[in-house]
Coordinates of C-alpha atoms and ligand atoms in Angstrom, one line a residue:
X1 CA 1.1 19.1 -14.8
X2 CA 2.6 17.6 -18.1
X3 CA 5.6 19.7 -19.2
X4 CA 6.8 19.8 -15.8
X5 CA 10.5 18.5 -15.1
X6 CA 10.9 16.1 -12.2
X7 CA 12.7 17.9 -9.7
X8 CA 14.0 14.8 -7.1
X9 CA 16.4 12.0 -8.3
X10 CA 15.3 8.4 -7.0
X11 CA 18.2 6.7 -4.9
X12 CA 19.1 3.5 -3.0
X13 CA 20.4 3.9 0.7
X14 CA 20.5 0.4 2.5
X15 CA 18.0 -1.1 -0.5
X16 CA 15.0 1.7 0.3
X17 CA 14.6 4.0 -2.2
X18 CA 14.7 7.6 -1.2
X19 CA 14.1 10.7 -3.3
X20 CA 16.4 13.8 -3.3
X21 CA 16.4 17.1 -5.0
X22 CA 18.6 17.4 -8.0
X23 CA 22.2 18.2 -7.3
X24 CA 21.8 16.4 -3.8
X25 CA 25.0 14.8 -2.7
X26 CA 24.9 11.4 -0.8
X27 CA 24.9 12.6 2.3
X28 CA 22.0 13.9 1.9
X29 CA 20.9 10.6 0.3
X30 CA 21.8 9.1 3.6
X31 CA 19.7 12.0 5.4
X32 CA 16.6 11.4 3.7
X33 CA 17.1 7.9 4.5
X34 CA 17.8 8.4 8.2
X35 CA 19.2 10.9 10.4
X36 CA 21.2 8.7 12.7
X37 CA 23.1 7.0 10.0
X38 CA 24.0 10.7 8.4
X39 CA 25.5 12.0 11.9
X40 CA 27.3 8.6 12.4
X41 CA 28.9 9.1 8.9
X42 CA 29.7 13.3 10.0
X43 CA 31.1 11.6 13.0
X44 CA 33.6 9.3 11.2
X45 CA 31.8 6.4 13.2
X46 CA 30.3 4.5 9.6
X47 CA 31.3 4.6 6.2
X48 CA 29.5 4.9 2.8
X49 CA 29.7 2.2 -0.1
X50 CA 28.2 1.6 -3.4
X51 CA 26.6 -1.2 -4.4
X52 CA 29.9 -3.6 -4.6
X53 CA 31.3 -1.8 -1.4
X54 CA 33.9 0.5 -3.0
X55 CA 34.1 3.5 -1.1
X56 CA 32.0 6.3 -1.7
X57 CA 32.7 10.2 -0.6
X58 CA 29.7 12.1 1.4
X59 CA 30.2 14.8 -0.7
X60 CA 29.5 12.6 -4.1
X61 CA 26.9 14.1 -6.3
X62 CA 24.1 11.0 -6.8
X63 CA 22.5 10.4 -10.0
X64 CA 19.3 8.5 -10.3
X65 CA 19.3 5.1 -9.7
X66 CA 22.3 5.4 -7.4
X67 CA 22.8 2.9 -5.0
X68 CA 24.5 3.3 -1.3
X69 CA 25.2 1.1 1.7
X70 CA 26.2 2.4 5.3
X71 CA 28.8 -0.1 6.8
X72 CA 30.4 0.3 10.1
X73 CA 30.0 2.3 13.3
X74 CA 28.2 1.9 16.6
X75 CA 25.3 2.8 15.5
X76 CA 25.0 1.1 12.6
X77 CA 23.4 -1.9 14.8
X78 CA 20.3 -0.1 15.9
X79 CA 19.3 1.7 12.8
X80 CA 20.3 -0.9 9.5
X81 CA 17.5 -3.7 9.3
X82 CA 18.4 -6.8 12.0
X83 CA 16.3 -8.8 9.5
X84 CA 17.8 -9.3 6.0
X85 CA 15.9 -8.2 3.3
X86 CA 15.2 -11.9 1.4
X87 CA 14.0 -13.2 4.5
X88 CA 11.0 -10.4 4.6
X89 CA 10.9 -10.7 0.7
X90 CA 10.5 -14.8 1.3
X91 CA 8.3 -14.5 4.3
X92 CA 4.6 -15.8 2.8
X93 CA 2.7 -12.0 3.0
X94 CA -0.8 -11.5 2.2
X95 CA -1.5 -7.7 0.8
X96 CA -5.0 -6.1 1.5
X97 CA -5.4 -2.6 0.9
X98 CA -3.7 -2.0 -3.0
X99 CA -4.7 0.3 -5.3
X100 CA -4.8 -0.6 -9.1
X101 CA -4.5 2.7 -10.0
X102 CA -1.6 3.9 -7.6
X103 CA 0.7 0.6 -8.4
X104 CA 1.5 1.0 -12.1
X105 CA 5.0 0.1 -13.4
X106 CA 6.9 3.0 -14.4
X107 CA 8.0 1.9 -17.5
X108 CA 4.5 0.8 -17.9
X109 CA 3.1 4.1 -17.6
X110 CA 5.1 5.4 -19.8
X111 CA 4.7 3.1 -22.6
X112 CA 0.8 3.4 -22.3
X113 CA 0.9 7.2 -22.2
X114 CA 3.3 6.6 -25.3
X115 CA 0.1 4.8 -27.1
X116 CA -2.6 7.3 -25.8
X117 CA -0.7 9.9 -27.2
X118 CA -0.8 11.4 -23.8
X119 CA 2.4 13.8 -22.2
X120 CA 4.0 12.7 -19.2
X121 CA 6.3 14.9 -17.1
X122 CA 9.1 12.6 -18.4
X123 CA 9.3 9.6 -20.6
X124 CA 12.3 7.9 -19.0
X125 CA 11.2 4.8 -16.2
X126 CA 13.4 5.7 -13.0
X127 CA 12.4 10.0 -13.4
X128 CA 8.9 8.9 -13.9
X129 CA 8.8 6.6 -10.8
X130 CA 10.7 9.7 -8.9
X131 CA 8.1 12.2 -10.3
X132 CA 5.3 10.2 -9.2
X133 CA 6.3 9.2 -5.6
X134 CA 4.3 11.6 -3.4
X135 CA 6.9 12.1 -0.6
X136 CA 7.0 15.6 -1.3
X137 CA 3.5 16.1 -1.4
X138 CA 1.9 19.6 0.5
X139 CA -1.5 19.1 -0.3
X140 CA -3.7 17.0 -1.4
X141 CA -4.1 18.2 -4.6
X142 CA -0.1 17.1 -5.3
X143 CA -1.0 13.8 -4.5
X144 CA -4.7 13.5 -6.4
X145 CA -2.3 15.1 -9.6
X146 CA -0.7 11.8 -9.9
X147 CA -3.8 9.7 -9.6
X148 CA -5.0 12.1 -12.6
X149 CA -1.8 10.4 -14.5
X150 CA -2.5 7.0 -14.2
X151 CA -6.1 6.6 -14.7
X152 CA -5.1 8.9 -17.9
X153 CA -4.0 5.7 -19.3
X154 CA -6.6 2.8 -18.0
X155 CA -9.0 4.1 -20.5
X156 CA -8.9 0.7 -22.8
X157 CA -9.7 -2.7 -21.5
X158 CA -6.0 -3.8 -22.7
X159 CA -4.4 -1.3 -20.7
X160 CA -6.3 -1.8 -17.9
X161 CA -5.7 -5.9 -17.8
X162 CA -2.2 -5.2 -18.6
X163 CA -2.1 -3.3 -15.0
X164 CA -3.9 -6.2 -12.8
X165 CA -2.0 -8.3 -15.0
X166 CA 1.6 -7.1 -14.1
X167 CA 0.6 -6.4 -10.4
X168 CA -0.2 -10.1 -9.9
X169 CA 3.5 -10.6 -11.4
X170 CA 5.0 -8.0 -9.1
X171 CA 3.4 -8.9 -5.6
X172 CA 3.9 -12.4 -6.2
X173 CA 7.7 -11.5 -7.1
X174 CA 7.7 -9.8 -3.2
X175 CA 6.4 -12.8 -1.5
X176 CA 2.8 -12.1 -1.3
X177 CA 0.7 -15.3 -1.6
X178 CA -2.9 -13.0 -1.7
X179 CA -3.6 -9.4 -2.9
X180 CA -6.9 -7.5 -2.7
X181 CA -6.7 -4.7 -5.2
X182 CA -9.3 -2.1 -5.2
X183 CA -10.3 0.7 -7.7
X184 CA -13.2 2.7 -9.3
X185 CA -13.9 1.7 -12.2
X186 CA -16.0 5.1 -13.0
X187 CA -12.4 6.9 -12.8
X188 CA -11.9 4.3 -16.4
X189 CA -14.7 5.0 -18.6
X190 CA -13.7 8.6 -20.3
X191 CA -12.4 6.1 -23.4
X192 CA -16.3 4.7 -23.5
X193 CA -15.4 1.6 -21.6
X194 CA -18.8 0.7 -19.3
X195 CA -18.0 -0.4 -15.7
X196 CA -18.5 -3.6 -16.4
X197 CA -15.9 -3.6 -19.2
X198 CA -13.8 -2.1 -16.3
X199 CA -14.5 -5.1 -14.3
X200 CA -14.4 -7.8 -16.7
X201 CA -10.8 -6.4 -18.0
X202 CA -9.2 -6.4 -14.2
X203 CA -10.6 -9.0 -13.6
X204 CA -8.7 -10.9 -16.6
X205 CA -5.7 -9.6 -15.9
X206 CA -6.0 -10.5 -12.2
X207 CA -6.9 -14.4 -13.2
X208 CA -4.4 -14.4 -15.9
X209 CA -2.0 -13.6 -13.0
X210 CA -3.0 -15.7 -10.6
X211 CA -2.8 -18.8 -13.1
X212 CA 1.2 -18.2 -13.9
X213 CA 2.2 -17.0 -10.5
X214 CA 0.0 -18.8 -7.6
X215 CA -0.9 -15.7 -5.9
X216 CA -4.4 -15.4 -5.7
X217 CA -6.2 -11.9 -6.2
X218 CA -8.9 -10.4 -6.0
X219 CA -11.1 -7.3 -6.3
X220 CA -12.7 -4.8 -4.2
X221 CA -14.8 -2.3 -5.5
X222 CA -14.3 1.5 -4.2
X223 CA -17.2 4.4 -4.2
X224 CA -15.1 7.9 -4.2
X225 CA -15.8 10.4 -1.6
X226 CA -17.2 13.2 -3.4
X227 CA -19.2 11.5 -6.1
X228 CA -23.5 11.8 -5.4
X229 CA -25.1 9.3 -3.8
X230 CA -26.2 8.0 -7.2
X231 CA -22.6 7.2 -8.5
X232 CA -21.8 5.2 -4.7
X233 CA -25.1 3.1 -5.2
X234 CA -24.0 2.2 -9.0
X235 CA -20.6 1.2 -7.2
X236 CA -22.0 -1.3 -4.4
X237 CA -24.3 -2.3 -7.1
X238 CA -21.7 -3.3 -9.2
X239 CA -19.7 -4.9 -6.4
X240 CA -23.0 -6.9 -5.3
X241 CA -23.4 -8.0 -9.7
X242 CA -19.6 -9.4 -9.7
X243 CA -19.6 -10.8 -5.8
X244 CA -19.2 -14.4 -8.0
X245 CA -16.8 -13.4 -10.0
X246 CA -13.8 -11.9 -8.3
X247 CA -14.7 -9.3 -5.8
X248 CA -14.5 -9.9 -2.6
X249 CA -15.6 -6.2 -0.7
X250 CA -17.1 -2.9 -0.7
X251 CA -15.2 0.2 0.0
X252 CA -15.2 4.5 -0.2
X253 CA -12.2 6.0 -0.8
X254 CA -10.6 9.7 -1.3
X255 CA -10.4 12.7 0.7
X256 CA -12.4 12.2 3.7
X257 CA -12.4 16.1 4.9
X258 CA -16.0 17.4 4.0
X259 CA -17.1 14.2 2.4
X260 CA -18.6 12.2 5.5
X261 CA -18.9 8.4 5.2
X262 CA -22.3 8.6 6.7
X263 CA -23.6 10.7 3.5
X264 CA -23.2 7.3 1.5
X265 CA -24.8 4.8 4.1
X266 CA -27.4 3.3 1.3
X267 CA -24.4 2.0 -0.9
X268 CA -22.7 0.5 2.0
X269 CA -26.4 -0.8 3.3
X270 CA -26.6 -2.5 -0.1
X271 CA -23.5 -3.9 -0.1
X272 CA -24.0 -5.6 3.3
X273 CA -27.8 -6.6 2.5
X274 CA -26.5 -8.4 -0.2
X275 CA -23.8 -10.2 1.9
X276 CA -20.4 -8.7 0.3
X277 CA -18.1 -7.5 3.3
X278 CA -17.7 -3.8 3.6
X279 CA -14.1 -1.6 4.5
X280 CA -14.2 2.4 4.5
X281 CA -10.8 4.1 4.2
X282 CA -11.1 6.3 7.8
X283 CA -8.9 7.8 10.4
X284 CA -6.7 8.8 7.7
X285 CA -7.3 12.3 6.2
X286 CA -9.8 12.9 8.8
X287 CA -9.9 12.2 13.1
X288 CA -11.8 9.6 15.1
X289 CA -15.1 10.4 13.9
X290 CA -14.4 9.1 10.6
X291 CA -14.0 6.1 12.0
X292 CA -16.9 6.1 14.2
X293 CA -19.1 6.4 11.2
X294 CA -17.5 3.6 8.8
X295 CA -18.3 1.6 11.6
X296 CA -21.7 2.7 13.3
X297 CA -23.4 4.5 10.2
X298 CA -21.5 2.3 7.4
X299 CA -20.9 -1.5 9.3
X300 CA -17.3 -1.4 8.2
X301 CA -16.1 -5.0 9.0
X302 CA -12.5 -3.7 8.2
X303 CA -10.7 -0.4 8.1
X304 CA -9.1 1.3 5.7
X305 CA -6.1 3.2 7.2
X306 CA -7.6 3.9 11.0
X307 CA -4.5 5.8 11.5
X308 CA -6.0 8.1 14.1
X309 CA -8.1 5.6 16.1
X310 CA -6.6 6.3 18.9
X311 CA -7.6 9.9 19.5
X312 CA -10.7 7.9 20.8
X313 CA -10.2 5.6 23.3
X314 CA -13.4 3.7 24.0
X315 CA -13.9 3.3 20.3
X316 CA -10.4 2.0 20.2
X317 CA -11.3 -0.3 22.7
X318 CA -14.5 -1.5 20.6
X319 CA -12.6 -1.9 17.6
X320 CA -10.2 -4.6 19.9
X321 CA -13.6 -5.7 21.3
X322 CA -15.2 -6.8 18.2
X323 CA -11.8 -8.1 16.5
X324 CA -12.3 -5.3 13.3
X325 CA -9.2 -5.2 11.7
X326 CA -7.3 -2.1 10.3
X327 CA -5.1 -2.2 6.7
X328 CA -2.4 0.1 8.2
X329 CA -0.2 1.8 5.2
X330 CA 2.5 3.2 7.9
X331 CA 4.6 4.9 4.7
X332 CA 1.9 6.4 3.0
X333 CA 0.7 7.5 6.2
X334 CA 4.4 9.4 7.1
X335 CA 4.1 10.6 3.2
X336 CA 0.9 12.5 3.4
X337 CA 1.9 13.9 6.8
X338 CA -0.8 12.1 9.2
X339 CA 2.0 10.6 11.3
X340 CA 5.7 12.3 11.3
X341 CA 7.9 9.3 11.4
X342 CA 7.7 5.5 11.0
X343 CA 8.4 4.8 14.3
X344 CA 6.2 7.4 15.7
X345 CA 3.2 5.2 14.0
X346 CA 0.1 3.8 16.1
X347 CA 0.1 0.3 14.6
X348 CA 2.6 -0.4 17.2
X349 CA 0.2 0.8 19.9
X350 CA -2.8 -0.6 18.5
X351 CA -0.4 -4.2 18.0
X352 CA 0.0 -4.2 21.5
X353 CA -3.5 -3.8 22.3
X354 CA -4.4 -6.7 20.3
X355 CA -6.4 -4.9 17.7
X356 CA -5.5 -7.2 14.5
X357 CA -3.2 -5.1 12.2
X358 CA -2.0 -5.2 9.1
X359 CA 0.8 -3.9 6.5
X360 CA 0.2 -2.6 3.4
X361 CA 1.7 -0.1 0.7
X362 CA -1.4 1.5 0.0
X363 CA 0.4 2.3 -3.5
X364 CA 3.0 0.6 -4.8
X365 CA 4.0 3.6 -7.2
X366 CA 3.2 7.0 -5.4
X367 CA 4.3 5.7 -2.2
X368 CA 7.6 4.4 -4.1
X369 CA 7.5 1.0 -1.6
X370 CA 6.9 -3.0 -1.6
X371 CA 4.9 -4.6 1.1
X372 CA 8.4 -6.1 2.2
X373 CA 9.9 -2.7 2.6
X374 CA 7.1 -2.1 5.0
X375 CA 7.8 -5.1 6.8
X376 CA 11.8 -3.9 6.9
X377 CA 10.7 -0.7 8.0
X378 CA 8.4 -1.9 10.7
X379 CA 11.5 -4.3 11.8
X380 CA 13.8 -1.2 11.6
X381 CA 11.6 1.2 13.0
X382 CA 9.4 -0.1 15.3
X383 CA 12.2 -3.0 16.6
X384 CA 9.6 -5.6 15.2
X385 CA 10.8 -9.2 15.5
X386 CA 10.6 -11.8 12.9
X387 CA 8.1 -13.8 14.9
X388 CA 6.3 -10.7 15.2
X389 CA 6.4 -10.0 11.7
X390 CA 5.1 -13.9 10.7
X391 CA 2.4 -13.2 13.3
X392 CA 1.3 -10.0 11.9
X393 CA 1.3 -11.8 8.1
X394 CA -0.7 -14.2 9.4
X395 CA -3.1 -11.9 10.8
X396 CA -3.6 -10.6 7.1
X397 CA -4.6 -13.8 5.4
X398 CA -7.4 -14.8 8.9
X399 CA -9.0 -11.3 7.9
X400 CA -8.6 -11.2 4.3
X401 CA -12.4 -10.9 2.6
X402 CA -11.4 -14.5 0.6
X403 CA -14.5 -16.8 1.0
X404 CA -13.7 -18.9 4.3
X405 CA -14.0 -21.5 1.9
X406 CA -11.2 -20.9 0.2
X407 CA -9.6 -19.3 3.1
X408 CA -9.4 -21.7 5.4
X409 CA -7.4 -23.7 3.4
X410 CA -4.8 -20.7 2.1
X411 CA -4.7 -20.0 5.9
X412 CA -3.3 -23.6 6.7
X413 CA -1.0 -23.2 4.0
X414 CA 0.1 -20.0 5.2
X415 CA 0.4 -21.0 8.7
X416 CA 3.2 -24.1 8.3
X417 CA 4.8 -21.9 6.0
X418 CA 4.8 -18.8 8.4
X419 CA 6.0 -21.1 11.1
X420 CA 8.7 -23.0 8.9
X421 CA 10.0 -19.4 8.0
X422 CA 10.4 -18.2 11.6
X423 CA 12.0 -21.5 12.8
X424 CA 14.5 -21.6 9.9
X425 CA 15.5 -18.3 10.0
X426 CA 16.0 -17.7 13.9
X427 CA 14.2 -15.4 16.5
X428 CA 15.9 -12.3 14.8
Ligands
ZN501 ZN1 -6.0 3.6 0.2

């Protein structure tokens, strides 16, 4: 993929960033943003601004970087965020399905790939973070292209503690007072780094972190669909080796077509009869069954994903039984084509069945969003409340994998400030 020219520009419409082919003007900014808004601006019934409320012609070519508001109209009211922005960024969020390697900065990336002597499709920080978002993606193979990127450049222990490093900075900058990341550390030893030099590097970074910002983090260790048998045991036996020190769960991830959870039931089996807590991503790039076998075959005490739970009602209604809670990623879900719309998403269905749900970006990078644009969204989109929201954050931090411990006492915290937040800034 290197010598390839990025072919979207990265815009602002309402403060979510959107990507549009080159030459795009910005009403087809506002398009990709949302449909209503476009057809109230056609209709003369909203207007478009820049970022200090000039006025700003539909027909304007965007540029990179370019940032629009949509004031006015009728319908402005049901489709722009009720909930202001720094409220959700302020609200206390807890973060539980991150992956290291799908979260880089930009600029980062680029200056590592600089040092590795390694070609990127572009050197400059705003095309590189267009190029890698995967809203575009057909297949599969688009998506595990830009994986291919970043890993590229976590061959070193410095560049790798440099990552968990900066994603402590960046999480804690959104509000989020705990972060699980997960990664495989096999995808980092092509430089001659062993897996435990993998760990003991994010792990650094991830302490050095959490000392300057507050936000604890920790790790969880992911298997990859696809690798033998062999390479999932080294994995849980390397989560089991570093339970002390940092991680805090067990998981498989990548494409779940053709690679059955159930084929790697002795990692998972170790994990758990070594006490480390166990999530499977599931229900994701594959149906019901998936999910099914994280559980029954894998004893999945979370899920990763369980986007398509519901095509199987009684196991839905076992999953709200035994309290297992899913890491919902709603965005990357509508990027990689599982669901078609935000609002067309399950969470809220499986929210109002009690099943305890989370938000999560999955990938701060390829899915080109925070974890507080996935709380706007889910207030845009899914009419969410701020009381809702608080109580869906809250859900996050009681199933975190955190030692109770050490949980109990983050969840107090949490809690007052959850309810301090909601009672300051109104029933919205
Ligand atoms: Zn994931």
């Amino acid at each position: 993929m290197s010598g390839t020219m990025p072919h979207d520009l990265r815009v602002f419409v309402n403060e979510r960033g959107v990507s549009v082919p080159f030459g795009s003007d910005a009403a087809t900014a506002v398009r990709a943003f949302d449909d209503a808004l476009a057809d109230a601006i056609a209709a003369g019934e909203a207007r478009l601004t820049d970022s200090r409320g000039l006025p700003v012609d539909a027909t304007t070519p965007v540029h990179g970087g370019a940032i629009f508001r949509v004031i006015g109209g009728r319908r402005e009211a049901a489709a722009v965020p009720q909930i202001p922005w720094e409220v959700l960024r302020t609200l206390p969020k807890a973060e539980l399905h991150l992956h290291l390697d799908g979260s880089l900065r930009p600029g980062t990336l680029a200056e590592l790939a600089a040092q590795a002597g390694t070609s990127l499709p572009s050197t400059d920080p705003a095309a590189l973070a267009a190029w890698m978002l995967v809203d575009d993606a057909k297949q599969l193979e688009d998506y595990l292209a830009r994986f291919a990127i970043t890993t590229g450049v976590m061959q070193t222990a410095d560049a790798i503690e440099r990552v968990a490093y900066e994603l402590v900075h960046d999480v804690a900058a959104d509000g989020t007072w705990y972060v699980e990341t997960r990664y495989a550390p096999s995808l980092s030893t092509r430089g001659g780094l062993s897996m435990d030099d993998v760990m003991a590097a994010w792990w650094r970074g991830l302490q050095r972190g959490e000392r300057e910002t507050g936000t604890i983090a920790r790790m969880i260790v992911c298997a990859l669909r696809g690798d033998s048998v062999a390479m999932a045991q080294a994995h849980a036996e390397l989560a089991v080796a570093w339970a002390d020190r940092g991680v805090v769960a067990f998981d498989l991830a990548a494409g779940e077509a053709g690679n059955r959870a159930s084929k790697y039931r002795e990692a998972f089996a170790h994990a758990s009869a070594h006490d480390l807590a166990v999530t499977c991503h599931a229900g994701e790039g594959w149906g019901a069954a998936s999910i099914r076998e994280a559980i029954h075959d894998c004893g999945a005490n979370r899920i990763g994903h369980g986007t398509r739970l519901h095509e199987d009602p009684e196991l839905e209604r076992y999953v709200a039984d035994r309290r297992i809670a899913l890491e919902v990623c709603p965005t990357s879900n509508v990027q990689t084509r599982v669901v078609s719309r935000f609002a067309e998403h399950p969470i809220k269905r499986y929210h109002a069945l009690g099943i305890p749900v989370t938000l999560n970006t999955d990938n701060r990078l390829m899915s080109g969003v925070t974890l507080t644009d996935e709380y706007a969204s889910a207030a845009r989109h899914l009419g969410w409340s701020l009381a809702t929201l608080a109580e869906v954050s809250k859900t996050a931090f009681d199933v975190a994998f955190l030692p109770w411990s050490e949980r109990r006492a983050l969840i107090a915290r949490a809690t007052d400030a959850l309810s301090a937040h909601v009672s300051t800034h109104g029933t919205a």
